[in-house]
Tab-separated table of C-alpha atoms in Angstrom:
chain	number	residue	atom	x	y	z
P	1	UNK	CA	60.471	94.810	-33.744
P	2	UNK	CA	57.929	93.534	-31.049
P	3	UNK	CA	54.748	92.299	-30.976
P	4	UNK	CA	52.753	92.160	-27.675
P	5	UNK	CA	49.527	88.886	-27.714
P	6	UNK	CA	47.729	87.574	-25.162
P	7	UNK	CA	50.156	86.132	-22.471
P	8	UNK	CA	53.465	87.125	-23.194
P	9	UNK	CA	55.308	89.340	-26.296
P	10	UNK	CA	57.142	88.487	-29.757
P	11	UNK	CA	60.334	90.136	-30.620
P	12	UNK	CA	62.594	89.649	-33.841
P	13	UNK	CA	65.613	91.539	-35.027
P	14	UNK	CA	68.063	91.160	-38.127
P	15	UNK	CA	71.523	89.991	-37.863
P	16	UNK	CA	73.710	92.562	-39.120
P	17	UNK	CA	76.646	94.939	-37.779
P	18	UNK	CA	78.132	97.376	-39.720
P	19	UNK	CA	81.032	99.423	-39.861
P	20	UNK	CA	80.565	101.748	-42.948
P	21	UNK	CA	79.729	99.639	-45.624
P	22	UNK	CA	81.975	96.757	-44.341
P	23	UNK	CA	79.567	94.391	-42.088
P	24	UNK	CA	81.797	93.643	-38.874
P	25	UNK	CA	79.489	90.841	-37.358
P	26	UNK	CA	76.750	89.022	-39.437
P	27	UNK	CA	75.427	86.784	-36.496
P	28	UNK	CA	75.040	89.493	-33.905
P	29	UNK	CA	72.440	89.206	-31.149
P	30	UNK	CA	70.782	92.091	-30.703
P	31	UNK	CA	68.069	90.691	-28.595
P	32	UNK	CA	69.527	91.018	-25.393
P	33	UNK	CA	68.208	89.939	-21.979
P	34	UNK	CA	67.737	92.013	-19.227
P	35	UNK	CA	66.099	90.113	-17.281
P	36	UNK	CA	64.761	86.610	-16.963
P	37	UNK	CA	61.035	87.535	-18.761
P	38	UNK	CA	62.570	90.998	-19.728
P	39	UNK	CA	64.264	91.545	-23.416
P	40	UNK	CA	65.562	94.574	-25.160
P	41	UNK	CA	65.578	94.965	-28.897
P	42	UNK	CA	69.135	97.405	-29.744
P	43	UNK	CA	68.961	99.539	-32.657
P	44	UNK	CA	71.713	102.661	-33.348
P	45	UNK	CA	75.400	102.635	-32.134
P	46	UNK	CA	76.459	98.889	-30.647
P	47	UNK	CA	78.712	100.933	-28.444
P	48	UNK	CA	75.802	103.041	-27.097
P	49	UNK	CA	72.845	100.141	-26.913
P	50	UNK	CA	75.668	97.708	-24.842
P	51	UNK	CA	77.011	100.146	-22.404
P	52	UNK	CA	73.526	101.192	-21.815
P	53	UNK	CA	72.148	97.535	-21.669
P	54	UNK	CA	74.978	96.810	-19.070
P	55	UNK	CA	73.893	99.833	-17.107
P	56	UNK	CA	69.947	98.623	-16.680
P	57	UNK	CA	70.983	95.050	-16.281
P	58	UNK	CA	72.521	95.988	-13.240
P	59	UNK	CA	70.144	98.513	-11.904
P	60	UNK	CA	67.107	96.202	-12.971
P	61	UNK	CA	68.932	93.080	-11.186
P	62	UNK	CA	70.092	95.039	-8.184
P	63	UNK	CA	66.354	96.523	-7.789
P	64	UNK	CA	64.487	92.996	-8.353
P	65	UNK	CA	66.847	91.661	-5.334
P	66	UNK	CA	66.082	94.582	-3.463
P	67	UNK	CA	61.804	94.154	-3.978
P	68	UNK	CA	62.458	90.351	-3.833
P	69	UNK	CA	60.252	90.135	-6.881
P	70	UNK	CA	60.654	90.175	-10.789
P	71	UNK	CA	60.714	93.538	-11.807
P	72	UNK	CA	57.838	95.122	-14.314
P	73	UNK	CA	58.456	95.820	-17.715
P	74	UNK	CA	57.145	99.095	-16.903
P	75	UNK	CA	60.105	99.724	-14.603
P	76	UNK	CA	62.826	98.565	-17.529
P	77	UNK	CA	61.274	100.910	-20.089
P	78	UNK	CA	61.579	103.592	-17.522
P	79	UNK	CA	65.692	102.655	-16.599
P	80	UNK	CA	66.092	102.688	-20.191
P	81	UNK	CA	64.335	106.044	-20.650
P	82	UNK	CA	66.272	107.635	-17.772
P	83	UNK	CA	69.717	106.715	-19.401
P	84	UNK	CA	68.601	107.298	-23.249
P	85	UNK	CA	67.346	110.971	-21.783
P	86	UNK	CA	69.664	112.225	-19.889
P	87	UNK	CA	72.841	111.667	-22.230
P	88	UNK	CA	70.064	111.853	-25.376
P	89	UNK	CA	73.079	114.517	-26.905
P	90	UNK	CA	75.829	111.875	-26.510
P	91	UNK	CA	73.796	108.814	-27.488
P	92	UNK	CA	72.468	107.131	-30.727
P	93	UNK	CA	70.146	104.471	-29.302
P	94	UNK	CA	66.776	103.145	-30.318
P	95	UNK	CA	65.806	100.519	-28.448
P	96	UNK	CA	62.647	98.192	-27.947
P	97	UNK	CA	61.427	96.988	-24.389
P	98	UNK	CA	59.435	94.127	-24.254
P	99	UNK	CA	58.521	91.356	-21.779
P	100	UNK	CA	56.840	89.974	-19.323
P	101	UNK	CA	55.131	90.429	-15.925
P	102	UNK	CA	52.489	89.457	-13.356
P	103	UNK	CA	50.718	92.959	-13.336
P	104	UNK	CA	50.264	93.237	-16.965
P	105	UNK	CA	51.570	90.826	-19.173
P	106	UNK	CA	53.232	91.249	-22.300
P	107	UNK	CA	54.145	94.758	-23.153
P	108	UNK	CA	56.366	96.585	-25.405
P	109	UNK	CA	57.871	99.857	-24.292
P	110	UNK	CA	59.602	101.819	-27.558
P	111	UNK	CA	62.392	103.964	-25.984
P	112	UNK	CA	63.514	105.626	-29.638
P	113	UNK	CA	66.356	108.445	-30.172
P	114	UNK	CA	65.932	111.402	-27.772
P	115	UNK	CA	64.747	109.332	-25.017
P	116	UNK	CA	60.933	109.366	-24.948
P	117	UNK	CA	58.981	106.376	-23.751
P	118	UNK	CA	55.835	104.995	-24.638
P	119	UNK	CA	53.647	101.611	-24.749
P	120	UNK	CA	52.931	100.116	-27.621
P	121	UNK	CA	50.972	97.037	-29.068
P	122	UNK	CA	53.349	96.628	-31.706
P	123	UNK	CA	56.600	98.683	-32.448
P	124	UNK	CA	59.195	98.610	-35.167
P	125	UNK	CA	62.674	100.254	-35.270
P	126	UNK	CA	66.072	100.258	-36.976
P	127	UNK	CA	67.187	101.699	-40.238
P	128	UNK	CA	65.064	99.031	-41.725
P	129	UNK	CA	61.683	99.890	-39.986
P	130	UNK	CA	60.454	102.272	-42.494
P	131	UNK	CA	59.793	99.577	-44.830
P	132	UNK	CA	57.977	97.750	-42.895
P	133	UNK	CA	55.248	100.242	-41.663
P	134	UNK	CA	53.161	99.663	-44.132
P	135	UNK	CA	53.558	95.901	-43.550
P	136	UNK	CA	53.250	96.295	-40.035
P	137	UNK	CA	49.445	98.049	-40.763
P	138	UNK	CA	47.911	95.897	-42.927
P	139	UNK	CA	48.654	92.633	-41.704
P	140	UNK	CA	48.612	93.504	-37.436
P	141	UNK	CA	45.515	93.789	-35.952
P	142	UNK	CA	44.650	92.844	-32.022
P	143	UNK	CA	44.093	89.769	-30.569
P	144	UNK	CA	46.878	87.548	-32.925
P	145	UNK	CA	47.993	83.881	-31.486
P	146	UNK	CA	51.129	83.586	-30.486
P	147	UNK	CA	52.063	81.546	-33.775
P	148	UNK	CA	50.525	84.345	-35.837
P	149	UNK	CA	52.429	86.649	-33.751
P	150	UNK	CA	55.550	84.784	-34.747
P	151	UNK	CA	55.036	84.677	-38.007
P	152	UNK	CA	53.874	88.302	-38.346
P	153	UNK	CA	57.548	89.050	-36.741
P	154	UNK	CA	59.439	86.773	-38.819
P	155	UNK	CA	58.010	87.770	-42.146
P	156	UNK	CA	58.513	91.653	-40.803
P	157	UNK	CA	62.082	91.187	-40.257
P	158	UNK	CA	62.851	89.203	-43.401
P	159	UNK	CA	60.766	91.783	-45.505
P	160	UNK	CA	63.084	94.604	-44.054
P	161	UNK	CA	66.181	92.678	-44.661
P	162	UNK	CA	65.086	92.520	-48.561
P	163	UNK	CA	64.281	96.061	-48.280
P	164	UNK	CA	67.782	97.638	-46.913
J	1	UNK	CA	104.379	109.244	2.394
J	2	UNK	CA	101.182	110.558	1.701
J	3	UNK	CA	100.841	113.046	4.642
J	4	UNK	CA	103.563	115.108	1.938
J	5	UNK	CA	101.465	115.314	-0.709
J	6	UNK	CA	100.202	118.890	-0.630
J	7	UNK	CA	96.047	118.424	-0.939
J	8	UNK	CA	95.732	120.061	-3.917
J	9	UNK	CA	97.491	117.840	-5.777
J	10	UNK	CA	95.542	115.190	-7.678
J	11	UNK	CA	96.689	111.901	-7.938
J	12	UNK	CA	95.387	111.487	-11.643
J	13	UNK	CA	96.127	108.067	-13.410
J	14	UNK	CA	95.116	106.929	-17.010
J	15	UNK	CA	94.954	108.826	-19.609
J	16	UNK	CA	95.167	112.663	-19.044
J	17	UNK	CA	93.835	115.442	-21.725
J	18	UNK	CA	95.113	118.412	-20.627
J	19	UNK	CA	96.915	119.352	-23.146
J	20	UNK	CA	94.398	118.816	-25.827
J	21	UNK	CA	93.013	122.507	-25.612
J	22	UNK	CA	96.524	123.250	-26.403
J	23	UNK	CA	97.163	120.688	-29.455
J	24	UNK	CA	94.027	122.275	-30.929
J	25	UNK	CA	95.074	125.941	-30.948
J	26	UNK	CA	98.993	124.544	-31.941
J	27	UNK	CA	97.300	123.219	-34.670
J	28	UNK	CA	95.029	125.577	-36.383
J	29	UNK	CA	98.443	127.986	-35.704
J	30	UNK	CA	100.879	125.720	-37.777
J	31	UNK	CA	98.342	125.040	-40.131
J	32	UNK	CA	98.879	129.239	-41.218
J	33	UNK	CA	102.477	128.550	-41.681
J	34	UNK	CA	102.402	125.957	-43.883
J	35	UNK	CA	103.164	123.019	-40.820
J	36	UNK	CA	101.603	119.621	-40.283
J	37	UNK	CA	100.916	118.679	-36.947
J	38	UNK	CA	102.779	115.355	-36.290
J	39	UNK	CA	99.929	112.577	-37.017
J	40	UNK	CA	99.326	109.717	-34.081
J	41	UNK	CA	101.205	106.656	-35.853
J	42	UNK	CA	98.628	103.507	-36.698
J	43	UNK	CA	99.500	100.008	-37.080
J	44	UNK	CA	97.635	99.803	-40.197
J	45	UNK	CA	96.792	95.970	-39.340
J	46	UNK	CA	95.681	92.516	-40.161
J	47	UNK	CA	95.060	90.793	-37.013
J	48	UNK	CA	93.082	87.527	-36.430
J	49	UNK	CA	92.135	84.718	-34.060
J	50	UNK	CA	90.144	81.572	-34.546
J	51	UNK	CA	88.811	78.793	-31.573
J	52	UNK	CA	89.595	75.619	-32.616
J	53	UNK	CA	89.334	72.129	-30.985
J	54	UNK	CA	92.033	72.981	-28.041
J	55	UNK	CA	92.025	76.705	-27.428
J	56	UNK	CA	92.413	79.877	-30.031
J	57	UNK	CA	94.981	81.212	-32.124
J	58	UNK	CA	95.862	84.375	-32.326
J	59	UNK	CA	97.799	85.809	-35.804
J	60	UNK	CA	99.174	89.245	-36.674
J	61	UNK	CA	101.568	90.654	-39.442
J	62	UNK	CA	104.249	92.617	-38.044
J	63	UNK	CA	104.113	96.368	-39.896
J	64	UNK	CA	103.936	99.580	-38.175
J	65	UNK	CA	102.909	102.599	-40.479
J	66	UNK	CA	103.343	106.210	-40.277
J	67	UNK	CA	100.813	107.746	-42.884
J	68	UNK	CA	102.481	106.026	-45.863
J	69	UNK	CA	105.953	105.230	-44.360
J	70	UNK	CA	106.772	101.595	-42.390
J	71	UNK	CA	107.986	103.054	-38.988
J	72	UNK	CA	108.434	99.135	-37.466
J	73	UNK	CA	109.173	96.003	-40.008
J	74	UNK	CA	109.237	94.258	-37.144
J	75	UNK	CA	106.870	94.982	-34.316
J	76	UNK	CA	104.898	92.960	-31.899
J	77	UNK	CA	101.127	93.305	-31.946
J	78	UNK	CA	100.340	90.003	-29.612
J	79	UNK	CA	100.599	91.374	-26.153
J	80	UNK	CA	100.365	89.835	-22.661
J	81	UNK	CA	97.284	90.114	-20.889
J	82	UNK	CA	97.251	87.103	-17.914
J	83	UNK	CA	99.005	83.727	-18.423
J	84	UNK	CA	96.587	82.262	-21.011
J	85	UNK	CA	94.749	85.412	-22.500
J	86	UNK	CA	96.593	87.816	-25.093
J	87	UNK	CA	95.222	90.276	-26.780
J	88	UNK	CA	95.754	91.637	-30.279
J	89	UNK	CA	96.021	95.453	-31.083
J	90	UNK	CA	94.893	97.714	-34.058
J	91	UNK	CA	94.561	101.305	-34.618
J	92	UNK	CA	96.492	103.574	-33.135
J	93	UNK	CA	99.843	102.092	-32.165
J	94	UNK	CA	100.342	103.881	-28.852
J	95	UNK	CA	96.892	103.101	-27.519
J	96	UNK	CA	96.665	100.189	-28.427
J	97	UNK	CA	99.561	99.429	-26.318
J	98	UNK	CA	98.910	101.622	-23.373
J	99	UNK	CA	95.322	99.969	-23.456
J	100	UNK	CA	96.476	96.421	-23.072
J	101	UNK	CA	99.407	96.944	-20.168
J	102	UNK	CA	96.427	99.004	-18.170
J	103	UNK	CA	94.573	96.125	-19.005
J	104	UNK	CA	97.318	93.445	-18.299
J	105	UNK	CA	98.257	95.597	-14.490
J	106	UNK	CA	94.690	95.370	-13.936
J	107	UNK	CA	93.768	92.242	-14.108
J	108	UNK	CA	96.821	91.038	-12.291
J	109	UNK	CA	95.019	92.646	-9.391
J	110	UNK	CA	92.066	91.484	-10.211
J	111	UNK	CA	93.190	88.126	-9.780
J	112	UNK	CA	94.892	89.033	-6.445
J	113	UNK	CA	91.821	90.475	-4.843
J	114	UNK	CA	89.729	87.534	-5.731
J	115	UNK	CA	92.456	84.705	-6.202
J	116	UNK	CA	90.696	83.135	-9.022
J	117	UNK	CA	92.428	83.016	-12.523
J	118	UNK	CA	91.018	85.622	-14.832
J	119	UNK	CA	88.013	85.301	-17.066
J	120	UNK	CA	88.122	86.312	-20.906
J	121	UNK	CA	84.764	88.127	-20.428
J	122	UNK	CA	86.333	89.855	-17.476
J	123	UNK	CA	89.176	91.147	-19.490
J	124	UNK	CA	86.691	92.409	-22.516
J	125	UNK	CA	84.404	94.350	-20.115
J	126	UNK	CA	86.881	96.106	-18.109
J	127	UNK	CA	88.464	97.011	-21.606
J	128	UNK	CA	85.017	98.057	-23.393
J	129	UNK	CA	83.729	99.962	-20.312
J	130	UNK	CA	87.178	101.700	-20.383
J	131	UNK	CA	86.841	102.426	-24.404
J	132	UNK	CA	83.333	103.444	-24.278
J	133	UNK	CA	83.957	105.945	-21.237
J	134	UNK	CA	86.674	107.479	-23.740
J	135	UNK	CA	83.705	108.005	-26.186
J	136	UNK	CA	85.854	106.624	-28.852
J	137	UNK	CA	89.120	109.023	-28.566
J	138	UNK	CA	91.818	106.070	-27.654
J	139	UNK	CA	91.721	104.649	-30.924
J	140	UNK	CA	92.236	100.834	-30.433
J	141	UNK	CA	90.573	97.754	-31.713
J	142	UNK	CA	91.359	94.698	-30.193
J	143	UNK	CA	90.728	90.870	-30.526
J	144	UNK	CA	91.256	88.912	-26.989
J	145	UNK	CA	91.396	85.353	-27.347
J	146	UNK	CA	92.181	83.113	-24.291
J	147	UNK	CA	91.482	80.221	-22.258
J	148	UNK	CA	89.809	80.234	-18.956
J	149	UNK	CA	87.829	77.648	-16.447
J	150	UNK	CA	84.969	77.982	-18.809
J	151	UNK	CA	86.344	77.056	-21.996
J	152	UNK	CA	87.881	79.311	-24.825
J	153	UNK	CA	86.707	82.429	-26.276
J	154	UNK	CA	87.101	85.161	-28.331
J	155	UNK	CA	85.791	88.555	-28.421
J	156	UNK	CA	86.494	91.733	-30.283
J	157	UNK	CA	86.246	95.360	-29.341
J	158	UNK	CA	85.989	98.601	-31.304
J	159	UNK	CA	87.503	101.896	-30.255
J	160	UNK	CA	84.105	103.279	-29.388
J	161	UNK	CA	83.483	100.321	-26.724
J	162	UNK	CA	81.185	97.815	-28.550
J	163	UNK	CA	82.296	93.952	-28.570
J	164	UNK	CA	81.072	90.738	-30.072
J	165	UNK	CA	81.794	87.309	-29.364
J	166	UNK	CA	82.638	85.210	-32.482
J	167	UNK	CA	84.360	82.004	-33.023
J	168	UNK	CA	86.329	83.844	-35.855
J	169	UNK	CA	87.348	87.042	-35.687
J	170	UNK	CA	89.583	89.869	-38.087
J	171	UNK	CA	90.493	93.423	-37.574
J	172	UNK	CA	92.472	96.359	-38.593
J	173	UNK	CA	92.821	97.322	-42.254
J	174	UNK	CA	93.447	93.675	-43.692
J	175	UNK	CA	90.612	92.610	-41.980
J	176	UNK	CA	88.256	92.199	-44.972
J	177	UNK	CA	91.326	90.545	-46.950
J	178	UNK	CA	91.590	88.017	-43.941
J	179	UNK	CA	88.187	87.656	-43.087
J	180	UNK	CA	87.433	86.308	-46.676
J	181	UNK	CA	90.037	83.487	-45.975
J	182	UNK	CA	87.869	82.745	-42.333
J	183	UNK	CA	84.907	82.983	-44.506
J	184	UNK	CA	85.803	80.274	-46.568
J	185	UNK	CA	87.844	77.656	-45.071
J	186	UNK	CA	86.140	78.073	-40.910
J	187	UNK	CA	84.921	75.030	-39.378
J	188	UNK	CA	84.025	74.120	-35.841
J	189	UNK	CA	86.638	72.435	-33.677
J	190	UNK	CA	89.351	71.874	-36.510
J	191	UNK	CA	93.112	70.570	-35.011
J	192	UNK	CA	96.090	72.566	-34.399
J	193	UNK	CA	97.957	71.861	-37.403
J	194	UNK	CA	95.056	72.930	-40.112
J	195	UNK	CA	94.001	76.103	-37.654
J	196	UNK	CA	97.204	77.365	-37.844
J	197	UNK	CA	97.913	77.042	-41.603
J	198	UNK	CA	94.017	78.803	-42.082
J	199	UNK	CA	95.027	82.108	-39.085
J	200	UNK	CA	98.318	82.165	-41.267
J	201	UNK	CA	96.769	82.268	-44.877
J	202	UNK	CA	94.565	84.916	-43.345
J	203	UNK	CA	97.354	87.044	-41.955
J	204	UNK	CA	98.996	86.301	-45.593
J	205	UNK	CA	96.041	87.484	-46.967
J	206	UNK	CA	96.278	91.217	-45.261
J	207	UNK	CA	100.394	91.055	-45.762
J	208	UNK	CA	99.880	90.366	-49.879
J	209	UNK	CA	96.250	92.570	-50.386
J	210	UNK	CA	96.846	95.431	-47.796
J	211	UNK	CA	99.202	98.215	-48.375
J	212	UNK	CA	98.706	98.967	-44.534
J	213	UNK	CA	100.462	95.338	-43.467
J	214	UNK	CA	103.044	93.715	-44.281
J	215	UNK	CA	106.669	91.933	-42.791
J	216	UNK	CA	106.193	88.880	-40.618
J	217	UNK	CA	103.102	86.636	-39.360
J	218	UNK	CA	103.360	86.314	-35.659
J	219	UNK	CA	100.581	83.419	-34.370
J	220	UNK	CA	99.746	82.528	-30.707
J	221	UNK	CA	98.511	79.288	-29.790
J	222	UNK	CA	96.975	79.375	-26.370
J	223	UNK	CA	95.501	76.118	-25.181
J	224	UNK	CA	94.368	74.633	-21.383
J	225	UNK	CA	98.203	73.366	-21.241
J	226	UNK	CA	99.599	76.470	-22.237
J	227	UNK	CA	101.125	79.354	-24.607
J	228	UNK	CA	103.116	78.870	-27.577
J	229	UNK	CA	103.963	82.603	-28.705
J	230	UNK	CA	105.480	81.797	-32.229
J	231	UNK	CA	107.193	85.035	-33.265
J	232	UNK	CA	108.229	84.739	-36.578
J	233	UNK	CA	106.122	82.297	-37.731
J	234	UNK	CA	106.394	82.714	-41.034
J	235	UNK	CA	108.507	85.547	-43.257
J	236	UNK	CA	106.682	85.706	-47.058
J	237	UNK	CA	107.962	88.955	-47.352
J	238	UNK	CA	111.951	87.809	-47.355
J	239	UNK	CA	114.055	89.370	-50.473
J	240	UNK	CA	114.305	86.310	-52.975
J	241	UNK	CA	117.215	85.017	-53.801
J	242	UNK	CA	119.176	86.477	-57.164
J	243	UNK	CA	119.003	83.647	-59.835
J	244	UNK	CA	121.198	85.090	-62.623
J	245	UNK	CA	124.033	87.264	-63.121
J	246	UNK	CA	123.105	90.602	-64.525
J	247	UNK	CA	126.566	91.804	-64.918
J	248	UNK	CA	127.932	92.261	-68.387
J	249	UNK	CA	131.511	91.147	-68.699
J	250	UNK	CA	133.458	94.331	-70.520
J	251	UNK	CA	133.910	94.117	-74.487
J	252	UNK	CA	130.713	92.330	-74.672
J	253	UNK	CA	129.723	95.737	-76.249
J	254	UNK	CA	132.456	96.117	-79.237
J	255	UNK	CA	134.272	99.297	-78.883
J	256	UNK	CA	134.215	101.240	-82.204
J	257	UNK	CA	136.467	104.810	-81.317
J	258	UNK	CA	137.810	105.924	-78.070
J	259	UNK	CA	138.634	109.644	-77.438
J	260	UNK	CA	140.451	110.917	-74.488
J	261	UNK	CA	140.015	114.733	-72.995
J	262	UNK	CA	142.144	115.559	-70.656
J	263	UNK	CA	140.936	118.223	-68.261
J	264	UNK	CA	143.576	120.679	-66.766
J	265	UNK	CA	142.536	121.945	-63.323
J	266	UNK	CA	144.198	124.235	-60.590
J	267	UNK	CA	144.194	123.710	-56.961
J	268	UNK	CA	142.685	127.075	-55.269
J	269	UNK	CA	141.759	125.704	-51.886
J	270	UNK	CA	142.729	122.972	-49.611
J	271	UNK	CA	140.627	122.240	-46.640
J	272	UNK	CA	141.224	119.120	-43.950
J	273	UNK	CA	137.777	119.132	-41.518
J	274	UNK	CA	138.229	116.231	-38.600
J	275	UNK	CA	135.362	113.685	-38.926
J	276	UNK	CA	133.967	112.926	-35.318
J	277	UNK	CA	134.221	109.241	-35.777
J	278	UNK	CA	133.267	108.384	-31.728
């Protein structure tokens, strides 16, 4: 999940990768850096999301060097959307793109399965997300501070874990 | 030399999927006649790796299975990639073997191109990009371990192209048995003998508790100084020595009566067939 606040974003994820009922990795880092100030939260097929993230990291890095300035979060989100939409039949990837840039501050973009892209102040994703929609709806309000966002994300991720 | 190639002859490298359609037709036709298409031989494996104080230790069992029959009692599952990078392969035996050979040759070319010793991360990246490209049809699960300029690293790569970087890893059908040993006894920065014992115990757990794994334990210790390939480190499944004598002397059971009935048989036909003994 990812939450915007004034001055940045807070992102959180669990650490479990499974093959069927077997936990292949219990300490996975699903928060992948795409650039200095842009991260993505991966959910869905590990292979697909790792491959897409690598591609976008390369494309964004190249673009940033061409521009000679830090890239926009919206650019990163659009790059994800381009890959996820073009190969939507073959891929199984739900991604949250979150980061900070000078133009619009902290932003969270949701790129779910199918390849849509939309900016949201708060976004949740993954198989456990259905359990915390109610939690988020009742506990999030605009204008939270950084500490409150961190608490919210931690509580949300933990609640999701107990649910699944 | 290249001028003699006809322009329509395309140079293909890597895997060729031309026969997949023919195979699909054959398989559907064969099942009508009652035959089964030959199945790809899977290694039904236990492979494991850990990072210890001075480097990495890779371990593997040595059984290759063809469905429920052991095809090879002593196969080598730890493959060479680079002087200080080795790879354990599980999944389809042929895929694992060929994939690692392709990687070894790519790594050699890369080393010559860059003039630098290879990085484990480089091997992992090439492997995962190749496996993702084949969308899981190349059924090889690999554990790559090695030492490079940045230290000791251990990666696992799955057939669909995802990877994990962890201090200890297990894969194959015996993975659950082996990882339970690791989860119990693994500590960071172990000493060599303790680490070897731990990997050996994990593979032994796979050998005894998983039907698809068996025979011997192979270990491969990779450090900054070099590689120690311990083929047949332990053979926990050798046949034990028979403890007692199970033959009984004649007349142990008393003979009460004995009747002899001769059967009179006539010789009808006698023929000699020479056997080809060469």
